[in-house]
Amino acid sequence: MKPRILWISGISCYGNVHSFLTYTNIDIFLDDFEFIYHPVLDSTYTLTQIVEDVKGCDILLIDGAVADDFMRADKSIKNIIQKYASVVNKIITVGTCATFGGIFQHSSYTGASGVHFKADELQSDFLHLRHKTISISGCPIQPEILVNTLYEIKNNMDIKLDSFLRPKEYFGYTIHNGCTRNEYFEYKVDNHNFGELEGCLYYDYGCQAPYSSGSCNKILWNEVNSKTRSGSPCFGCTEYTFPKIGLFETKKNMGIPENLPLGVPKRAYITIAGVAKAFKIDRLNKKLM
Amino acid sequence: MPHKKQTKKELIIQAALELFALKGFYTTTIPDIASALKMSVGNMYNYFKSKDMLAKEIIKYISIYLGSKLQAINEEPITTKEKTKKIVQMYFETASNRPEMIDYFLRVYLSNREVFKDGCEGMACVSEFVTEVMIYFEEGVKSGELRDQDFFSAFGLFMGYLGGMVFLNGEKILPNELSFYIDDISENIYNALKK
């Protein structure tokens, strides 16, 4: 029997719904899983039927933030989640809003937050569901991470999670890992122009990849590219701090970036950066082509 | 490195520093340093292969020495204003108690860049010291006491001022001891850097 999935949206822009549709082998996926409800795909039931009474379901996907006064089909989103959560084996919070509250935690709904977190603060409403929850943050999510996680659930695999319930397989790395600009980062070559191949975007252009978790440079978007590879900074959309303001500039205090690469002590960063900057590597200061 | 060899290296560095301050960098030779320590020239080369190599080791030694003193100040739970005074005090005390060290920094390292071009590029050999100055500035800005600005504008103001005073002192131009100027100079630097 195919695992039955309910995709329910909270306060959402549907970015995750659309990102999921870009999954390259969605036809194969749909042969292996059944959506009892999905906001845009043909589903077994309508949303009204879904909220009328609880249907058989194995995996609950929630995208968007949740709030006490947010309704779907005239029912409280929190009640819908509570009811289906009791019958499913696994819950996945899909995207940064469902995980941390994201941009919609700042909406006018009362106490809008992620399912388990508001930024990094643990919420109490769904504490009893933590043990069956997996969080996939991202604005939007990378479809491969959602699909791979669903197959891992289907195959009863042991999924190791970090403290925000995110699979370590995808979030145990920083987005810096696999960036094609790593040589520029290592030797502190910062002379970049947006969209160009050369130069690191960390020091001047707001790139958050060295301290944001995710796999954007290992699992490429549309199998082709990533923000940093294409010459735009990582916005740190997988983190509870998202969204920030001033995404295209690096906040510095007297020349030292306020946010340092994950786990790197300030003295270590300054020492290494100072030594690296002392050497001019000609190859890295030329156009690649 | 074995402890004994390290201690010997430090003795050589100290003897070299004193001779450089007394006779000048270019006129002091490796045999002069060996003779001051009652060592054979051959043995000296077991520690330093050339005078240039010794010169680079000396600047690293000074950087570590000053850097560790600065780090101790940076780690104190005090305001940036208080740190400013402690740094000035520490620098002037070093200049008074170990004048050969600051003398080397100003007269050899900064004045003979050709000696340091290979292996001491940029600030590579003074990174411990510069790192702590950067942390002092960064924490000052973060705490809201100092104005955010280009690092070198602030660095030049702070270190240029201190270096200049030590230089005047070395030339016997100052009418008073360095310690006499600590309060005023700390105040001047802080006022120039504050928000």
Short mmCIF file of C-alpha atoms in Angstrom, two decimals:
data_model
loop_
_atom_site.label_atom_id
_atom_site.label_comp_id
_atom_site.label_asym_id
_atom_site.label_seq_id
_atom_site.Cartn_x
_atom_site.Cartn_y
_atom_site.Cartn_z
CA MET A 1 0.00 0.00 0.00
CA LYS A 2 1.25 3.46 -0.85
CA PRO A 3 1.92 5.74 2.12
CA ARG A 4 -0.92 8.25 2.37
CA ILE A 5 0.10 11.88 2.72
CA LEU A 6 -1.90 14.91 3.81
CA TRP A 7 -0.38 18.26 2.83
CA ILE A 8 -2.01 21.02 4.83
CA SER A 9 -1.04 24.67 4.53
CA GLY A 10 -1.00 27.12 7.41
CA ILE A 11 -0.18 30.78 6.86
CA SER A 12 1.71 30.28 3.66
CA CYS A 13 2.77 31.88 0.39
CA TYR A 14 2.67 28.42 -1.26
CA GLY A 15 6.33 28.71 -2.16
CA ASN A 16 6.98 25.24 -0.77
CA VAL A 17 4.02 23.82 -2.68
CA HIS A 18 5.46 25.17 -5.91
CA SER A 19 9.02 24.21 -5.09
CA PHE A 20 7.85 20.63 -4.55
CA LEU A 21 6.36 20.64 -8.06
CA THR A 22 9.81 21.25 -9.53
CA TYR A 23 10.98 17.84 -8.34
CA THR A 24 12.35 16.24 -11.48
CA ASN A 25 10.85 12.76 -11.01
CA ILE A 26 7.52 13.76 -9.57
CA ASP A 27 5.73 11.16 -11.73
CA ILE A 28 7.71 8.36 -10.08
CA PHE A 29 7.07 9.89 -6.67
CA LEU A 30 3.32 10.01 -7.31
CA ASP A 31 3.39 6.32 -8.27
CA ASP A 32 4.87 5.53 -4.84
CA PHE A 33 2.82 7.85 -2.59
CA GLU A 34 -0.81 8.92 -2.42
CA PHE A 35 -1.87 12.46 -1.55
CA ILE A 36 -5.14 12.25 0.29
CA TYR A 37 -4.99 16.04 -0.04
CA HIS A 38 -2.54 18.44 -1.65
CA PRO A 39 -3.28 22.14 -2.25
CA VAL A 40 -2.70 21.99 -6.03
CA LEU A 41 -2.33 18.35 -7.10
CA ASP A 42 -5.25 15.99 -7.81
CA SER A 43 -6.04 14.37 -4.48
CA THR A 44 -8.29 11.68 -3.03
CA TYR A 45 -10.34 14.16 -0.99
CA THR A 46 -11.23 17.83 -1.05
CA LEU A 47 -10.11 20.08 1.78
CA THR A 48 -13.70 20.24 3.08
CA GLN A 49 -13.84 16.45 3.25
CA ILE A 50 -10.44 16.34 4.96
CA VAL A 51 -11.56 18.62 7.80
CA GLU A 52 -15.02 17.05 8.20
CA ASP A 53 -13.67 13.88 9.79
CA VAL A 54 -10.27 12.28 10.06
CA LYS A 55 -9.34 10.15 7.06
CA GLY A 56 -6.78 7.36 7.04
CA CYS A 57 -3.33 8.95 6.75
CA ASP A 58 0.30 7.99 7.34
CA ILE A 59 2.29 11.19 6.98
CA LEU A 60 1.22 14.75 7.75
CA LEU A 61 3.00 17.56 5.91
CA ILE A 62 2.48 21.06 7.26
CA ASP A 63 3.72 24.11 5.42
CA GLY A 64 3.29 27.70 6.58
CA ALA A 65 3.13 29.15 10.06
CA VAL A 66 0.36 28.23 12.50
CA ALA A 67 -1.72 30.50 14.74
CA ASP A 68 -4.69 30.16 17.08
CA ASP A 69 -6.96 32.22 14.82
CA PHE A 70 -5.90 30.84 11.44
CA MET A 71 -8.53 28.69 9.74
CA ARG A 72 -8.65 26.25 6.83
CA ALA A 73 -12.11 25.35 5.51
CA ASP A 74 -13.55 27.15 8.55
CA LYS A 75 -11.64 24.91 10.95
CA SER A 76 -8.76 25.95 13.17
CA ILE A 77 -5.43 24.91 11.62
CA LYS A 78 -4.23 23.83 15.06
CA ASN A 79 -7.26 21.56 15.49
CA ILE A 80 -6.74 20.00 12.06
CA ILE A 81 -3.10 19.31 12.96
CA GLN A 82 -4.02 17.86 16.38
CA LYS A 83 -6.59 15.50 14.86
CA TYR A 84 -4.41 14.14 12.05
CA ALA A 85 -1.29 14.10 14.22
CA SER A 86 -2.90 11.44 16.38
CA VAL A 87 -3.31 9.01 13.44
CA VAL A 88 -0.14 9.55 11.42
CA ASN A 89 3.25 7.94 11.97
CA LYS A 90 5.26 10.99 10.99
CA ILE A 91 4.82 14.72 10.72
CA ILE A 92 7.01 16.91 8.55
CA THR A 93 7.13 20.66 8.93
CA VAL A 94 7.77 21.79 5.38
CA GLY A 95 9.70 25.03 5.07
CA THR A 96 10.99 27.72 7.42
CA CYS A 97 7.54 29.13 8.31
CA ALA A 98 6.24 25.75 9.51
CA THR A 99 9.53 25.08 11.28
CA PHE A 100 10.46 28.44 12.84
CA GLY A 101 7.61 30.81 11.96
CA GLY A 102 9.65 32.42 9.15
CA ILE A 103 8.27 35.63 7.70
CA PHE A 104 4.69 34.82 8.78
CA GLN A 105 5.55 34.84 12.46
CA HIS A 106 5.42 38.61 11.90
CA SER A 107 1.88 38.46 10.43
CA SER A 108 -1.16 39.83 12.24
CA TYR A 109 -2.41 36.38 13.31
CA THR A 110 -2.33 35.75 17.04
CA GLY A 111 0.89 34.15 18.21
CA ALA A 112 1.89 32.97 14.72
CA SER A 113 4.83 30.57 14.93
CA GLY A 114 6.26 27.38 13.54
CA VAL A 115 4.75 24.10 14.73
CA HIS A 116 7.45 23.56 17.36
CA PHE A 117 9.48 26.78 17.32
CA LYS A 118 9.03 30.52 17.14
CA ALA A 119 12.50 31.45 15.95
CA ASP A 120 14.58 29.32 18.36
CA GLU A 121 12.02 29.28 21.19
CA LEU A 122 10.33 25.96 21.75
CA GLN A 123 6.52 26.21 21.65
CA SER A 124 4.25 24.22 23.92
CA ASP A 125 1.12 23.43 21.85
CA PHE A 126 2.54 20.43 20.03
CA LEU A 127 5.20 19.25 22.47
CA HIS A 128 3.62 15.77 22.54
CA LEU A 129 4.24 15.49 18.77
CA ARG A 130 7.96 16.24 18.81
CA HIS A 131 8.94 12.60 18.83
CA LYS A 132 7.26 12.01 15.48
CA THR A 133 8.21 15.30 13.79
CA ILE A 134 10.90 15.96 11.21
CA SER A 135 11.59 19.56 10.17
CA ILE A 136 12.73 20.54 6.73
CA SER A 137 13.53 24.22 6.77
CA GLY A 138 14.16 26.43 3.75
CA CYS A 139 12.39 29.25 2.00
CA PRO A 140 11.42 27.39 0.00
CA ILE A 141 12.41 23.81 0.73
CA GLN A 142 14.61 21.91 -1.65
CA PRO A 143 12.19 19.37 -3.17
CA GLU A 144 14.81 16.59 -3.18
CA ILE A 145 15.19 16.87 0.60
CA LEU A 146 11.45 16.50 1.14
CA VAL A 147 11.13 13.63 -1.34
CA ASN A 148 14.22 11.80 -0.06
CA THR A 149 12.97 12.14 3.52
CA LEU A 150 9.58 10.74 2.53
CA TYR A 151 11.27 7.72 0.92
CA GLU A 152 13.40 7.29 4.05
CA ILE A 153 10.20 7.23 6.11
CA LYS A 154 8.60 4.80 3.65
CA ASN A 155 11.62 2.50 3.98
CA ASN A 156 11.67 2.76 7.79
CA MET A 157 15.15 4.20 7.77
CA ASP A 158 16.72 5.69 10.89
CA ILE A 159 16.75 9.44 10.31
CA LYS A 160 19.17 11.30 12.56
CA LEU A 161 17.94 14.78 13.52
CA ASP A 162 19.56 17.95 14.81
CA SER A 163 18.23 20.00 17.74
CA PHE A 164 15.66 21.67 15.45
CA LEU A 165 14.49 18.22 14.27
CA ARG A 166 16.12 18.63 10.86
CA PRO A 167 17.70 15.60 9.18
CA LYS A 168 21.45 15.77 9.74
CA GLU A 169 21.98 14.15 6.38
CA TYR A 170 20.95 17.46 4.80
CA PHE A 171 21.34 20.00 7.59
CA GLY A 172 24.53 18.71 9.23
CA TYR A 173 26.51 20.77 6.70
CA THR A 174 26.71 24.47 6.10
CA ILE A 175 25.64 25.81 2.73
CA HIS A 176 29.24 26.96 2.34
CA ASN A 177 30.07 23.26 1.89
CA GLY A 178 30.32 22.65 -1.84
CA CYS A 179 30.30 26.32 -2.81
CA THR A 180 32.35 26.86 -5.95
CA ARG A 181 33.75 30.06 -4.41
CA ASN A 182 35.52 28.31 -1.55
CA GLU A 183 38.97 29.15 -2.86
CA TYR A 184 38.03 32.84 -2.83
CA PHE A 185 36.79 32.45 0.73
CA GLU A 186 39.97 30.67 1.83
CA TYR A 187 42.26 33.35 0.42
CA LYS A 188 39.89 36.22 1.27
CA VAL A 189 39.42 37.44 -2.26
CA ASP A 190 36.30 39.55 -1.83
CA ASN A 191 36.21 41.57 -5.02
CA HIS A 192 32.92 40.32 -6.35
CA ASN A 193 30.27 41.81 -8.57
CA PHE A 194 26.78 40.35 -8.34
CA GLY A 195 26.22 37.61 -10.87
CA GLU A 196 29.90 37.15 -11.67
CA LEU A 197 31.81 33.92 -11.22
CA GLU A 198 34.70 35.35 -9.24
CA GLY A 199 35.08 36.42 -5.64
CA CYS A 200 33.62 35.49 -2.28
CA LEU A 201 30.36 37.08 -1.13
CA TYR A 202 30.82 36.51 2.60
CA TYR A 203 32.86 39.52 3.64
CA ASP A 204 31.04 42.31 1.84
CA TYR A 205 27.89 41.00 0.20
CA GLY A 206 25.93 39.44 3.04
CA CYS A 207 26.48 35.76 2.22
CA GLN A 208 25.27 33.67 5.17
CA ALA A 209 26.39 30.31 3.77
CA PRO A 210 29.30 29.82 6.24
CA TYR A 211 26.88 29.84 9.17
CA SER A 212 23.66 28.46 7.67
CA SER A 213 22.76 24.78 7.59
CA GLY A 214 21.66 23.12 4.41
CA SER A 215 22.60 21.33 1.22
CA CYS A 216 22.09 23.98 -1.48
CA ASN A 217 25.62 23.50 -2.80
CA LYS A 218 25.47 19.69 -2.66
CA ILE A 219 21.95 19.19 -4.03
CA LEU A 220 21.72 21.84 -6.71
CA TRP A 221 18.48 23.67 -7.41
CA ASN A 222 16.79 22.32 -10.54
CA GLU A 223 19.89 20.11 -10.71
CA VAL A 224 21.75 23.12 -12.06
CA ASN A 225 22.77 25.86 -9.66
CA SER A 226 22.69 27.52 -6.28
CA LYS A 227 22.48 31.13 -5.12
CA THR A 228 26.14 31.40 -4.27
CA ARG A 229 27.32 29.59 -7.37
CA SER A 230 25.34 32.00 -9.53
CA GLY A 231 26.79 35.05 -7.77
CA SER A 232 24.14 35.98 -5.23
CA PRO A 233 24.55 35.70 -1.46
CA CYS A 234 22.95 32.94 0.61
CA PHE A 235 20.12 34.52 2.65
CA GLY A 236 20.27 31.93 5.42
CA CYS A 237 16.68 30.89 4.70
CA THR A 238 17.03 27.57 6.51
CA GLU A 239 17.74 29.20 9.87
CA TYR A 240 15.51 30.44 12.66
CA THR A 241 16.97 33.91 12.17
CA PHE A 242 15.36 34.18 8.72
CA PRO A 243 14.35 36.65 7.41
CA LYS A 244 16.88 39.32 8.24
CA ILE A 245 17.14 42.80 6.80
CA GLY A 246 20.03 44.05 4.67
CA LEU A 247 20.45 40.74 2.87
CA PHE A 248 23.01 42.07 0.40
CA GLU A 249 25.49 43.49 2.85
CA THR A 250 27.64 42.02 5.61
CA LYS A 251 27.21 43.61 9.00
CA LYS A 252 30.68 44.33 10.34
CA ASN A 253 32.13 45.94 13.42
CA MET A 254 35.34 47.78 12.56
CA GLY A 255 35.96 45.34 9.73
CA ILE A 256 35.09 42.10 11.52
CA PRO A 257 31.93 40.32 10.34
CA GLU A 258 29.31 40.18 13.10
CA ASN A 259 28.42 36.59 12.17
CA LEU A 260 31.46 34.37 11.80
CA PRO A 261 31.62 30.97 10.09
CA LEU A 262 29.82 28.40 12.22
CA GLY A 263 31.83 27.36 15.29
CA VAL A 264 34.93 29.37 14.33
CA PRO A 265 36.24 31.44 17.28
CA LYS A 266 36.82 35.12 16.60
CA ARG A 267 40.57 34.94 17.23
CA ALA A 268 40.91 32.01 14.86
CA TYR A 269 38.97 33.76 12.12
CA ILE A 270 40.88 37.03 12.42
CA THR A 271 44.25 35.30 12.51
CA ILE A 272 43.57 33.10 9.50
CA ALA A 273 41.92 35.91 7.53
CA GLY A 274 44.83 38.24 8.31
CA VAL A 275 47.41 35.73 7.15
CA ALA A 276 45.42 34.82 4.02
CA LYS A 277 44.99 38.49 3.11
CA ALA A 278 48.74 39.05 3.37
CA PHE A 279 49.25 36.98 0.24
CA LYS A 280 48.03 38.03 -3.17
CA ILE A 281 47.12 35.02 -5.26
CA ASP A 282 47.25 36.25 -8.84
CA ARG A 283 45.10 33.46 -10.25
CA LEU A 284 42.25 34.35 -7.92
CA ASN A 285 42.39 38.01 -8.82
CA LYS A 286 41.85 37.43 -12.52
CA LYS A 287 38.66 36.79 -14.48
CA LEU A 288 38.07 33.08 -14.91
CA MET A 289 37.13 33.45 -18.54
CA MET B 1 60.22 21.84 20.08
CA PRO B 2 62.08 20.57 23.18
CA HIS B 3 61.90 23.02 26.10
CA LYS B 4 65.67 23.44 26.32
CA LYS B 5 66.00 24.39 22.68
CA GLN B 6 63.10 26.83 23.00
CA THR B 7 64.72 28.50 26.03
CA LYS B 8 68.00 28.83 24.13
CA LYS B 9 66.15 30.36 21.18
CA GLU B 10 64.60 32.93 23.47
CA LEU B 11 68.03 33.76 24.92
CA ILE B 12 69.35 34.31 21.41
CA ILE B 13 66.38 36.51 20.55
CA GLN B 14 66.88 38.61 23.68
CA ALA B 15 70.63 39.00 23.04
CA ALA B 16 69.99 39.90 19.41
CA LEU B 17 67.35 42.45 20.40
CA GLU B 18 69.74 44.15 22.79
CA LEU B 19 72.54 44.23 20.23
CA PHE B 20 70.26 45.55 17.48
CA ALA B 21 69.14 48.34 19.81
CA LEU B 22 72.74 49.15 20.73
CA LYS B 23 74.58 48.77 17.40
CA GLY B 24 71.81 48.81 14.81
CA PHE B 25 70.36 45.95 12.82
CA TYR B 26 72.68 46.00 9.81
CA THR B 27 75.93 46.37 11.71
CA THR B 28 75.16 43.54 14.13
CA THR B 29 76.34 40.18 12.85
CA ILE B 30 75.57 36.61 13.79
CA PRO B 31 79.11 36.23 15.25
CA ASP B 32 78.39 39.32 17.44
CA ILE B 33 75.29 37.65 18.83
CA ALA B 34 77.07 34.32 19.29
CA SER B 35 79.90 36.05 21.10
CA ALA B 36 77.50 37.88 23.43
CA LEU B 37 76.09 34.51 24.43
CA LYS B 38 79.46 32.77 24.52
CA MET B 39 78.25 30.37 21.85
CA SER B 40 80.06 29.16 18.78
CA VAL B 41 78.87 30.63 15.49
CA GLY B 42 78.31 27.08 14.24
CA ASN B 43 75.99 26.34 17.12
CA MET B 44 74.09 29.59 16.49
CA TYR B 45 73.24 28.33 13.03
CA ASN B 46 71.60 25.28 14.61
CA TYR B 47 68.98 27.69 15.90
CA PHE B 48 68.73 30.25 13.12
CA LYS B 49 69.95 29.60 9.61
CA SER B 50 70.44 33.28 8.79
CA LYS B 51 70.12 36.75 10.22
CA ASP B 52 66.99 37.33 8.12
CA MET B 53 65.41 34.23 9.61
CA LEU B 54 66.32 35.45 13.09
CA ALA B 55 64.81 38.83 12.24
CA LYS B 56 61.49 37.20 11.33
CA GLU B 57 61.48 35.03 14.44
CA ILE B 58 62.11 38.10 16.57
CA ILE B 59 59.13 39.99 15.21
CA LYS B 60 56.91 36.93 15.75
CA TYR B 61 58.25 36.69 19.31
CA ILE B 62 57.39 40.35 19.97
CA SER B 63 53.97 39.92 18.39
CA ILE B 64 53.20 36.96 20.65
CA TYR B 65 54.51 38.84 23.69
CA LEU B 66 52.42 41.96 23.06
CA GLY B 67 49.46 39.92 21.74
CA SER B 68 49.21 37.88 24.94
CA LYS B 69 49.28 41.05 27.06
CA LEU B 70 46.57 42.60 24.89
CA GLN B 71 44.49 39.43 25.03
CA ALA B 72 44.56 39.55 28.83
CA ILE B 73 43.25 43.12 28.69
CA ASN B 74 40.62 42.23 26.09
CA GLU B 75 39.34 39.44 28.29
CA GLU B 76 38.85 41.67 31.33
CA PRO B 77 35.21 42.56 32.05
CA ILE B 78 35.81 46.30 31.76
CA THR B 79 34.68 49.11 29.47
CA THR B 80 36.48 49.98 26.26
CA LYS B 81 37.48 53.27 27.85
CA GLU B 82 39.22 51.36 30.64
CA LYS B 83 40.78 48.96 28.14
CA THR B 84 42.13 51.92 26.16
CA LYS B 85 44.01 53.18 29.19
CA LYS B 86 45.31 49.72 30.06
CA ILE B 87 46.60 49.20 26.52
CA VAL B 88 48.42 52.55 26.54
CA GLN B 89 49.83 51.72 29.95
CA MET B 90 50.95 48.26 28.85
CA TYR B 91 52.59 49.60 25.69
CA PHE B 92 54.47 52.34 27.54
CA GLU B 93 55.52 49.95 30.30
CA THR B 94 56.91 47.58 27.69
CA ALA B 95 58.69 50.49 26.02
CA SER B 96 60.21 51.48 29.40
CA ASN B 97 61.05 48.02 30.74
CA ARG B 98 61.96 46.29 27.49
CA PRO B 99 62.80 49.21 25.18
CA GLU B 100 64.67 46.93 22.80
CA MET B 101 61.39 45.25 21.90
CA ILE B 102 59.49 48.35 20.83
CA ASP B 103 62.68 49.72 19.31
CA TYR B 104 62.94 46.64 17.13
CA PHE B 105 59.32 46.93 16.11
CA LEU B 106 59.68 50.58 15.09
CA ARG B 107 63.24 50.75 13.82
CA VAL B 108 63.82 47.32 12.33
CA TYR B 109 60.47 45.78 11.41
CA LEU B 110 58.71 48.89 10.12
CA SER B 111 61.83 50.45 8.58
CA ASN B 112 63.38 47.47 6.79
CA ARG B 113 60.48 45.85 4.95
CA GLU B 114 62.84 44.20 2.45
CA VAL B 115 64.11 41.89 5.22
CA PHE B 116 60.57 40.69 5.89
CA LYS B 117 59.18 40.44 2.38
CA ASP B 118 59.41 36.63 2.19
CA GLY B 119 57.55 34.92 5.00
CA CYS B 120 56.29 38.04 6.74
CA GLU B 121 54.00 39.36 4.02
CA GLY B 122 51.46 41.93 5.11
CA MET B 123 50.82 41.41 8.78
CA ALA B 124 51.53 37.67 8.76
CA CYS B 125 54.30 37.91 11.37
CA VAL B 126 52.46 40.27 13.69
CA SER B 127 49.10 38.55 13.52
CA GLU B 128 48.81 37.82 17.27
CA PHE B 129 49.22 41.49 18.07
CA VAL B 130 47.01 42.80 15.24
CA THR B 131 44.30 40.20 16.02
CA GLU B 132 44.00 41.51 19.57
CA VAL B 133 43.89 45.13 18.39
CA MET B 134 41.09 44.13 16.01
CA ILE B 135 39.19 42.43 18.82
CA TYR B 136 39.60 45.52 21.02
CA PHE B 137 38.10 47.67 18.24
CA GLU B 138 35.37 45.18 17.33
CA GLU B 139 34.21 44.73 20.89
CA GLY B 140 34.26 48.49 21.39
CA VAL B 141 31.97 48.98 18.41
CA LYS B 142 29.73 46.10 19.46
CA SER B 143 29.34 47.51 22.96
CA GLY B 144 28.33 50.86 21.48
CA GLU B 145 31.32 52.77 22.82
CA LEU B 146 33.35 53.15 19.64
CA ARG B 147 32.35 54.50 16.25
CA ASP B 148 32.36 51.99 13.41
CA GLN B 149 34.97 52.92 10.83
CA ASP B 150 37.64 51.44 8.60
CA PHE B 151 40.02 49.34 10.68
CA PHE B 152 43.19 50.98 9.41
CA SER B 153 41.92 54.50 10.13
CA ALA B 154 41.52 53.49 13.75
CA PHE B 155 44.62 51.29 13.87
CA GLY B 156 46.82 54.07 12.46
CA LEU B 157 45.47 56.56 14.96
CA PHE B 158 46.07 54.29 17.94
CA MET B 159 49.37 52.66 17.05
CA GLY B 160 50.80 55.62 15.18
CA TYR B 161 50.25 57.80 18.24
CA LEU B 162 51.83 55.29 20.64
CA GLY B 163 54.71 54.56 18.29
CA GLY B 164 55.34 58.28 17.84
CA MET B 165 55.51 58.89 21.59
CA VAL B 166 57.89 55.96 22.12
CA PHE B 167 60.04 57.25 19.26
CA LEU B 168 60.20 60.74 20.82
CA ASN B 169 61.06 59.15 24.14
CA GLY B 170 63.84 57.12 22.53
CA GLU B 171 65.23 60.30 20.98
CA LYS B 172 65.20 61.89 24.47
CA ILE B 173 62.92 64.64 23.25
CA LEU B 174 60.14 64.14 25.77
CA PRO B 175 60.58 66.24 28.92
CA ASN B 176 58.82 63.60 31.05
CA GLU B 177 58.76 59.85 31.50
CA LEU B 178 56.33 57.96 29.25
CA SER B 179 54.12 57.14 32.25
CA PHE B 180 53.46 60.88 32.67
CA TYR B 181 51.47 60.89 29.42
CA ILE B 182 49.28 57.81 29.98
CA ASP B 183 46.15 59.63 31.18
CA ASP B 184 46.15 62.33 28.50
CA ILE B 185 46.98 59.99 25.66
CA SER B 186 44.37 57.44 26.71
CA GLU B 187 41.80 60.23 26.85
CA ASN B 188 42.85 61.58 23.46
CA ILE B 189 42.66 58.17 21.79
CA TYR B 190 39.33 57.34 23.35
CA ASN B 191 37.85 60.70 22.39
CA ALA B 192 39.02 60.23 18.83
CA LEU B 193 37.54 56.76 18.55
CA LYS B 194 34.37 57.03 20.60
CA LYS B 195 30.92 57.17 19.06
#
